[in-house]
Amino acid sequence: MKFRNSIVAENTSVLASSTTTFDLPVNPMSHLMLTMRFLNVTDEATLAQILARLTTIQVTRFGQQIFNMSGTDLHRMNMILLGNNPIVNNQVATDNAARYISLCIPFSRVLCNPNEGIGATQRGELKLQITLSASETDVDNVSFQVEAFEMLGANPKNYLKSTTLSYTTVSGVDNDIPLPLGNKYVGLGIFSTTVPTTTSYTTTAQKMRLLIDNQEYGYISTLWESLHGALIHRIGQREEYDASADNDDTNNYAFMDFAPTDNDDWLVETKGSTQAVLKVTAGDANPVRVMPIELVAN
């Protein structure tokens, strides 16, 4: 079998507060590599400041989202799904220093798997959209490289659909976050605004459980600290090699894992179900983001 790694966009500038759209290739595709290039403003921009410029990254098919995350969430999902931490090149504090970071947009659990990925499409059917924030306080002169890994002659059966749900909790009660139906869940990425990083164990997503058709399923109950700690099954190095060293870059993230061995043994089927809900017992009133990672038939 042959593959083709091709350039979709070569150092394309994206203006602050704007959205830029790229047409994607038509052959079966495993993943995209998105490289953000930028210059320091005054001193060294931190990882958090860099990723904050990437407000939204979307891939659409016939106008329907099959991928939708912020730059920060994609970075963390790269760590969780792919097992390694994307790092920033040229860690220096020089004003106008040329720097970059590469993030992967995966359409399969294991990259370059000819059995999993987006199937062949028609020209113009598949698009990538990048939205940049307004602030240029920390980094400016942003441009992007986009490259696609195409699997020539492959006929993948399924692909990953990764989207983001946002919900603001009510403190001290169970909050029901409705989940999408019709596909199999590979996992649920979870962002909690408040986590135990000070002198308090207060956590926005303090306790969670999954219900399918009003029946507890899989994660009958789990606490934030334990679910976050379970990331050890997936992630190697968790910290950026900069001033944030010794911090856990996934501090605010956890993952309900239904594919711990990257096969189909534990996937959650929602086809034919009428309701899927993540119940979150909240320790305070703050935003929670849930990122369903679904396996969709081509």
mmCIF file of C-alpha atoms in Angstrom:
data_model
loop_
_atom_site.group_PDB
_atom_site.id
_atom_site.type_symbol
_atom_site.label_atom_id
_atom_site.label_comp_id
_atom_site.label_asym_id
_atom_site.label_seq_id
_atom_site.Cartn_x
_atom_site.Cartn_y
_atom_site.Cartn_z
ATOM 1 C CA MET A 1 0.000 0.000 0.000
ATOM 2 C CA LYS A 2 1.190 3.512 -0.790
ATOM 3 C CA PHE A 3 0.804 6.711 1.189
ATOM 4 C CA ARG A 4 1.077 10.353 0.246
ATOM 5 C CA ASN A 5 2.094 13.098 2.648
ATOM 6 C CA SER A 6 1.136 16.343 0.936
ATOM 7 C CA ILE A 7 1.151 20.058 1.716
ATOM 8 C CA VAL A 8 -2.330 21.552 1.966
ATOM 9 C CA ALA A 9 -1.207 25.018 3.067
ATOM 10 C CA GLU A 10 2.312 26.459 3.057
ATOM 11 C CA ASN A 11 2.935 29.201 5.627
ATOM 12 C CA THR A 12 -0.482 30.794 5.156
ATOM 13 C CA SER A 13 -1.053 33.903 7.257
ATOM 14 C CA VAL A 14 -4.209 34.089 9.347
ATOM 15 C CA LEU A 15 -5.309 37.479 10.650
ATOM 16 C CA ALA A 16 -6.414 38.121 14.213
ATOM 17 C CA SER A 17 -10.155 37.624 14.803
ATOM 18 C CA SER A 18 -10.567 35.889 11.445
ATOM 19 C CA THR A 19 -11.404 32.433 10.104
ATOM 20 C CA THR A 20 -9.485 30.865 7.219
ATOM 21 C CA THR A 21 -10.755 27.858 5.263
ATOM 22 C CA PHE A 22 -8.668 25.211 3.496
ATOM 23 C CA ASP A 23 -9.922 22.548 1.060
ATOM 24 C CA LEU A 24 -8.638 19.117 2.034
ATOM 25 C CA PRO A 25 -7.492 16.232 -0.223
ATOM 26 C CA VAL A 26 -9.912 13.622 -1.551
ATOM 27 C CA ASN A 27 -8.023 10.362 -0.887
ATOM 28 C CA PRO A 28 -8.611 8.299 2.278
ATOM 29 C CA MET A 29 -6.953 10.192 5.121
ATOM 30 C CA SER A 30 -5.404 9.149 8.423
ATOM 31 C CA HIS A 31 -4.679 12.568 9.937
ATOM 32 C CA LEU A 32 -3.688 16.181 9.441
ATOM 33 C CA MET A 33 -0.624 17.908 10.832
ATOM 34 C CA LEU A 34 -1.332 21.528 11.753
ATOM 35 C CA THR A 35 1.764 23.655 12.433
ATOM 36 C CA MET A 36 1.311 27.113 13.910
ATOM 37 C CA ARG A 37 4.242 29.506 13.300
ATOM 38 C CA PHE A 38 4.531 32.757 15.250
ATOM 39 C CA LEU A 39 6.891 35.354 16.732
ATOM 40 C CA ASN A 40 7.399 36.207 20.389
ATOM 41 C CA VAL A 41 6.111 39.587 21.527
ATOM 42 C CA THR A 42 8.713 41.111 23.905
ATOM 43 C CA ASP A 43 9.568 37.894 25.780
ATOM 44 C CA GLU A 44 8.928 34.136 25.739
ATOM 45 C CA ALA A 45 5.291 33.247 25.171
ATOM 46 C CA THR A 46 4.171 30.329 27.329
ATOM 47 C CA LEU A 47 2.473 27.227 25.986
ATOM 48 C CA ALA A 48 -0.876 28.444 27.359
ATOM 49 C CA GLN A 49 -0.497 31.846 25.676
ATOM 50 C CA ILE A 50 0.438 30.250 22.355
ATOM 51 C CA LEU A 51 -2.443 27.783 22.290
ATOM 52 C CA ALA A 52 -4.922 30.477 23.336
ATOM 53 C CA ARG A 53 -4.469 32.112 19.914
ATOM 54 C CA LEU A 54 -6.108 29.047 18.321
ATOM 55 C CA THR A 55 -9.725 29.749 19.207
ATOM 56 C CA THR A 56 -11.315 27.041 17.057
ATOM 57 C CA ILE A 57 -10.128 24.278 14.736
ATOM 58 C CA GLN A 58 -12.892 22.657 12.693
ATOM 59 C CA VAL A 59 -13.096 20.016 9.996
ATOM 60 C CA THR A 60 -16.419 19.866 8.188
ATOM 61 C CA ARG A 61 -17.908 17.389 5.728
ATOM 62 C CA PHE A 62 -20.846 18.690 3.703
ATOM 63 C CA GLY A 63 -20.917 21.541 6.239
ATOM 64 C CA GLN A 64 -21.344 19.185 9.209
ATOM 65 C CA GLN A 65 -18.681 19.156 11.909
ATOM 66 C CA ILE A 66 -16.592 16.024 12.250
ATOM 67 C CA PHE A 67 -13.904 17.796 14.287
ATOM 68 C CA ASN A 68 -14.239 20.842 16.539
ATOM 69 C CA MET A 69 -11.794 21.813 19.289
ATOM 70 C CA SER A 70 -9.804 24.755 20.552
ATOM 71 C CA GLY A 71 -6.033 24.695 20.213
ATOM 72 C CA THR A 72 -5.660 24.012 23.938
ATOM 73 C CA ASP A 73 -8.114 21.108 23.908
ATOM 74 C CA LEU A 74 -6.486 19.625 20.790
ATOM 75 C CA HIS A 75 -3.067 19.798 22.457
ATOM 76 C CA ARG A 76 -4.398 17.878 25.477
ATOM 77 C CA MET A 77 -6.262 15.360 23.304
ATOM 78 C CA ASN A 78 -3.017 14.790 21.372
ATOM 79 C CA MET A 79 -1.436 13.886 24.697
ATOM 80 C CA ILE A 80 -4.288 11.579 25.688
ATOM 81 C CA LEU A 81 -5.064 9.889 22.362
ATOM 82 C CA LEU A 82 -1.531 9.751 20.938
ATOM 83 C CA GLY A 83 0.399 9.374 24.180
ATOM 84 C CA ASN A 84 2.905 12.215 23.788
ATOM 85 C CA ASN A 85 3.149 15.936 24.470
ATOM 86 C CA PRO A 86 3.491 18.292 21.469
ATOM 87 C CA ILE A 87 6.133 20.839 22.445
ATOM 88 C CA VAL A 88 7.071 24.313 21.253
ATOM 89 C CA ASN A 89 10.186 24.735 19.142
ATOM 90 C CA ASN A 90 12.838 27.328 20.056
ATOM 91 C CA GLN A 91 12.154 27.913 23.753
ATOM 92 C CA VAL A 92 13.700 31.377 24.059
ATOM 93 C CA ALA A 93 12.635 34.757 25.468
ATOM 94 C CA THR A 94 13.976 36.833 22.578
ATOM 95 C CA ASP A 95 11.575 39.375 21.092
ATOM 96 C CA ASN A 96 10.477 38.347 17.574
ATOM 97 C CA ALA A 97 12.078 34.898 17.940
ATOM 98 C CA ALA A 98 10.734 32.492 15.298
ATOM 99 C CA ARG A 99 8.832 29.645 16.972
ATOM 100 C CA TYR A 100 6.290 26.974 16.099
ATOM 101 C CA ILE A 101 4.232 24.067 17.436
ATOM 102 C CA SER A 102 2.725 21.137 15.527
ATOM 103 C CA LEU A 103 -0.586 19.523 16.478
ATOM 104 C CA CYS A 104 -2.159 16.395 15.001
ATOM 105 C CA ILE A 105 -5.827 16.227 13.981
ATOM 106 C CA PRO A 106 -6.414 12.455 14.097
ATOM 107 C CA PHE A 107 -9.134 10.573 12.226
ATOM 108 C CA SER A 108 -8.018 7.207 13.593
ATOM 109 C CA ARG A 109 -7.056 5.772 16.973
ATOM 110 C CA VAL A 110 -3.715 4.562 15.578
ATOM 111 C CA LEU A 111 -2.199 6.850 12.969
ATOM 112 C CA CYS A 112 -1.597 5.465 9.459
ATOM 113 C CA ASN A 113 -4.014 2.560 9.958
ATOM 114 C CA PRO A 114 -5.531 1.771 6.498
ATOM 115 C CA ASN A 115 -8.613 0.298 8.198
ATOM 116 C CA GLU A 116 -9.501 3.512 10.045
ATOM 117 C CA GLY A 117 -9.658 7.078 8.782
ATOM 118 C CA ILE A 118 -11.787 9.282 6.548
ATOM 119 C CA GLY A 119 -12.816 7.501 3.367
ATOM 120 C CA ALA A 120 -12.403 8.915 -0.125
ATOM 121 C CA THR A 121 -14.286 12.184 -0.662
ATOM 122 C CA GLN A 122 -15.179 14.555 -3.492
ATOM 123 C CA ARG A 123 -13.304 17.822 -4.070
ATOM 124 C CA GLY A 124 -14.736 20.546 -1.829
ATOM 125 C CA GLU A 125 -16.558 18.075 0.435
ATOM 126 C CA LEU A 126 -13.999 18.204 3.246
ATOM 127 C CA LYS A 127 -12.762 21.513 4.686
ATOM 128 C CA LEU A 128 -10.499 22.706 7.500
ATOM 129 C CA GLN A 129 -11.312 25.997 9.226
ATOM 130 C CA ILE A 130 -8.996 27.822 11.624
ATOM 131 C CA THR A 131 -10.164 30.758 13.753
ATOM 132 C CA LEU A 132 -7.595 32.973 15.454
ATOM 133 C CA SER A 133 -8.212 35.065 18.584
ATOM 134 C CA ALA A 134 -7.992 38.860 18.591
ATOM 135 C CA SER A 135 -5.171 39.287 21.097
ATOM 136 C CA GLU A 136 -1.627 39.778 19.815
ATOM 137 C CA THR A 137 -0.175 40.589 23.229
ATOM 138 C CA ASP A 138 1.954 37.422 23.480
ATOM 139 C CA VAL A 139 2.463 36.161 19.907
ATOM 140 C CA ASP A 140 1.988 37.778 16.502
ATOM 141 C CA ASN A 141 2.688 37.228 12.790
ATOM 142 C CA VAL A 142 0.842 33.912 12.932
ATOM 143 C CA SER A 143 0.898 31.594 9.930
ATOM 144 C CA PHE A 144 0.001 27.949 9.392
ATOM 145 C CA GLN A 145 1.312 24.900 7.631
ATOM 146 C CA VAL A 146 -1.183 22.113 6.987
ATOM 147 C CA GLU A 147 -0.152 18.678 5.747
ATOM 148 C CA ALA A 148 -2.311 15.622 5.090
ATOM 149 C CA PHE A 149 -1.427 11.944 5.359
ATOM 150 C CA GLU A 150 -3.382 10.156 2.619
ATOM 151 C CA MET A 151 -3.645 6.356 2.390
ATOM 152 C CA LEU A 152 -3.775 5.548 -1.323
ATOM 153 C CA GLY A 153 -5.907 2.505 -2.112
ATOM 154 C CA ALA A 154 -7.143 2.137 1.478
ATOM 155 C CA ASN A 155 -10.800 1.523 2.270
ATOM 156 C CA PRO A 156 -11.189 2.521 5.935
ATOM 157 C CA LYS A 157 -14.374 1.315 7.583
ATOM 158 C CA ASN A 158 -14.593 3.988 10.298
ATOM 159 C CA TYR A 159 -13.164 7.338 11.310
ATOM 160 C CA LEU A 160 -12.928 9.376 14.504
ATOM 161 C CA LYS A 161 -15.370 12.228 15.016
ATOM 162 C CA SER A 162 -14.220 14.628 17.745
ATOM 163 C CA THR A 163 -16.372 17.550 18.882
ATOM 164 C CA THR A 164 -16.764 19.796 21.927
ATOM 165 C CA LEU A 165 -19.740 20.349 24.231
ATOM 166 C CA SER A 166 -19.737 23.260 26.703
ATOM 167 C CA TYR A 167 -21.780 23.378 29.909
ATOM 168 C CA THR A 168 -21.779 25.649 32.971
ATOM 169 C CA THR A 169 -22.495 23.680 36.126
ATOM 170 C CA VAL A 170 -24.694 24.360 39.115
ATOM 171 C CA SER A 171 -22.718 23.751 42.291
ATOM 172 C CA GLY A 172 -23.546 20.894 44.679
ATOM 173 C CA VAL A 173 -25.981 19.014 42.427
ATOM 174 C CA ASP A 174 -25.958 16.519 39.551
ATOM 175 C CA ASN A 175 -25.672 18.299 36.212
ATOM 176 C CA ASP A 176 -26.891 16.368 33.152
ATOM 177 C CA ILE A 177 -24.777 16.934 30.030
ATOM 178 C CA PRO A 178 -26.529 15.383 26.986
ATOM 179 C CA LEU A 179 -24.217 13.409 24.696
ATOM 180 C CA PRO A 180 -24.522 12.657 20.960
ATOM 181 C CA LEU A 181 -26.236 9.469 19.810
ATOM 182 C CA GLY A 182 -25.877 7.109 16.869
ATOM 183 C CA ASN A 183 -22.188 6.157 16.994
ATOM 184 C CA LYS A 184 -19.787 4.260 19.227
ATOM 185 C CA TYR A 185 -17.858 6.139 21.909
ATOM 186 C CA VAL A 186 -14.094 5.721 21.917
ATOM 187 C CA GLY A 187 -13.870 8.035 24.919
ATOM 188 C CA LEU A 188 -15.027 11.250 26.536
ATOM 189 C CA GLY A 189 -12.457 13.976 27.117
ATOM 190 C CA ILE A 190 -13.429 16.146 30.086
ATOM 191 C CA PHE A 191 -12.208 19.638 31.006
ATOM 192 C CA SER A 192 -12.866 20.937 34.541
ATOM 193 C CA THR A 193 -12.313 24.648 35.205
ATOM 194 C CA THR A 194 -11.454 24.161 38.878
ATOM 195 C CA VAL A 195 -9.171 21.315 39.978
ATOM 196 C CA PRO A 196 -7.128 20.702 43.149
ATOM 197 C CA THR A 197 -4.101 22.944 42.516
ATOM 198 C CA THR A 198 -4.184 25.109 45.656
ATOM 199 C CA THR A 199 -5.084 24.299 49.271
ATOM 200 C CA SER A 200 -8.543 23.037 48.339
ATOM 201 C CA TYR A 201 -9.837 19.834 46.739
ATOM 202 C CA THR A 202 -12.730 21.744 45.139
ATOM 203 C CA THR A 203 -13.277 20.515 41.588
ATOM 204 C CA THR A 204 -15.882 21.636 39.086
ATOM 205 C CA ALA A 205 -16.301 18.076 37.722
ATOM 206 C CA GLN A 206 -15.982 16.501 41.170
ATOM 207 C CA LYS A 207 -17.807 13.197 40.505
ATOM 208 C CA MET A 208 -19.114 11.694 37.268
ATOM 209 C CA ARG A 209 -21.118 8.806 35.882
ATOM 210 C CA LEU A 210 -22.338 7.765 32.445
ATOM 211 C CA LEU A 211 -25.956 6.851 31.755
ATOM 212 C CA ILE A 212 -27.285 5.244 28.567
ATOM 213 C CA ASP A 213 -31.093 5.115 28.379
ATOM 214 C CA ASN A 214 -31.217 5.964 32.105
ATOM 215 C CA GLN A 215 -29.016 2.977 32.995
ATOM 216 C CA GLU A 216 -25.558 3.422 34.506
ATOM 217 C CA TYR A 217 -22.996 2.208 31.980
ATOM 218 C CA GLY A 218 -19.278 1.553 32.302
ATOM 219 C CA TYR A 219 -18.272 4.412 34.527
ATOM 220 C CA ILE A 220 -20.874 3.764 37.224
ATOM 221 C CA SER A 221 -19.141 6.445 39.284
ATOM 222 C CA THR A 222 -15.696 8.017 39.254
ATOM 223 C CA LEU A 223 -13.999 10.858 41.146
ATOM 224 C CA TRP A 224 -11.929 13.533 39.430
ATOM 225 C CA GLU A 225 -8.599 12.716 41.066
ATOM 226 C CA SER A 226 -8.813 9.023 40.170
ATOM 227 C CA LEU A 227 -10.043 9.604 36.621
ATOM 228 C CA HIS A 228 -7.314 12.166 36.028
ATOM 229 C CA GLY A 229 -4.762 9.806 37.567
ATOM 230 C CA ALA A 230 -5.850 7.075 35.142
ATOM 231 C CA LEU A 231 -4.213 9.095 32.350
ATOM 232 C CA ILE A 232 -1.063 7.213 33.315
ATOM 233 C CA HIS A 233 -2.403 4.419 31.081
ATOM 234 C CA ARG A 234 -2.138 6.695 28.036
ATOM 235 C CA ILE A 235 0.360 9.519 28.493
ATOM 236 C CA GLY A 236 4.127 9.605 28.689
ATOM 237 C CA GLN A 237 5.710 13.010 29.358
ATOM 238 C CA ARG A 238 3.003 15.368 30.692
ATOM 239 C CA GLU A 239 4.870 18.659 30.983
ATOM 240 C CA GLU A 240 6.117 21.257 28.558
ATOM 241 C CA TYR A 241 9.854 21.936 28.413
ATOM 242 C CA ASP A 242 9.652 25.594 29.392
ATOM 243 C CA ALA A 243 9.069 27.716 32.482
ATOM 244 C CA SER A 244 6.036 25.532 33.304
ATOM 245 C CA ALA A 245 8.249 22.471 33.885
ATOM 246 C CA ASP A 246 7.118 20.386 36.871
ATOM 247 C CA ASN A 247 3.519 21.371 36.142
ATOM 248 C CA ASP A 248 1.098 18.779 34.794
ATOM 249 C CA ASP A 249 -0.109 20.214 31.478
ATOM 250 C CA THR A 250 -3.171 17.959 31.677
ATOM 251 C CA ASN A 251 -4.135 19.272 35.156
ATOM 252 C CA ASN A 252 -7.628 20.267 34.058
ATOM 253 C CA TYR A 253 -8.316 17.200 31.910
ATOM 254 C CA ALA A 254 -9.535 13.641 32.390
ATOM 255 C CA PHE A 255 -10.649 10.907 30.002
ATOM 256 C CA MET A 256 -13.368 8.280 30.180
ATOM 257 C CA ASP A 257 -11.609 5.608 28.145
ATOM 258 C CA PHE A 258 -13.598 3.037 26.146
ATOM 259 C CA ALA A 259 -10.667 1.952 23.957
ATOM 260 C CA PRO A 260 -7.787 1.421 26.401
ATOM 261 C CA THR A 261 -6.151 -1.103 24.069
ATOM 262 C CA ASP A 262 -7.129 0.713 20.828
ATOM 263 C CA ASN A 263 -9.432 -2.095 19.760
ATOM 264 C CA ASP A 264 -13.235 -2.418 19.737
ATOM 265 C CA ASP A 265 -13.689 -4.584 22.838
ATOM 266 C CA TRP A 266 -14.972 -1.862 25.179
ATOM 267 C CA LEU A 267 -16.559 0.684 22.830
ATOM 268 C CA VAL A 268 -19.934 2.095 23.906
ATOM 269 C CA GLU A 269 -22.640 1.616 21.275
ATOM 270 C CA THR A 270 -25.300 4.364 21.200
ATOM 271 C CA LYS A 271 -27.036 3.401 17.961
ATOM 272 C CA GLY A 272 -30.692 2.725 18.788
ATOM 273 C CA SER A 273 -30.459 4.469 22.181
ATOM 274 C CA THR A 274 -32.748 7.364 23.022
ATOM 275 C CA GLN A 275 -30.556 9.151 25.560
ATOM 276 C CA ALA A 276 -26.934 9.362 26.675
ATOM 277 C CA VAL A 277 -25.985 11.616 29.583
ATOM 278 C CA LEU A 278 -22.837 12.429 31.498
ATOM 279 C CA LYS A 279 -23.879 13.249 35.067
ATOM 280 C CA VAL A 280 -21.480 15.637 36.760
ATOM 281 C CA THR A 281 -21.687 16.376 40.476
ATOM 282 C CA ALA A 282 -20.153 19.835 40.619
ATOM 283 C CA GLY A 283 -17.971 21.215 43.387
ATOM 284 C CA ASP A 284 -18.507 24.754 42.114
ATOM 285 C CA ALA A 285 -20.360 26.642 39.390
ATOM 286 C CA ASN A 286 -18.005 26.859 36.426
ATOM 287 C CA PRO A 287 -17.669 25.709 32.810
ATOM 288 C CA VAL A 288 -17.093 22.052 31.964
ATOM 289 C CA ARG A 289 -16.202 20.930 28.450
ATOM 290 C CA VAL A 290 -16.883 17.413 27.220
ATOM 291 C CA MET A 291 -15.192 16.144 24.066
ATOM 292 C CA PRO A 292 -16.928 13.010 22.749
ATOM 293 C CA ILE A 293 -14.566 10.935 20.606
ATOM 294 C CA GLU A 294 -16.858 8.835 18.392
ATOM 295 C CA LEU A 295 -16.210 6.057 15.906
ATOM 296 C CA VAL A 296 -18.304 6.730 12.787
ATOM 297 C CA ALA A 297 -18.890 4.421 9.831
ATOM 298 C CA ASN A 298 -17.691 5.771 6.475
#
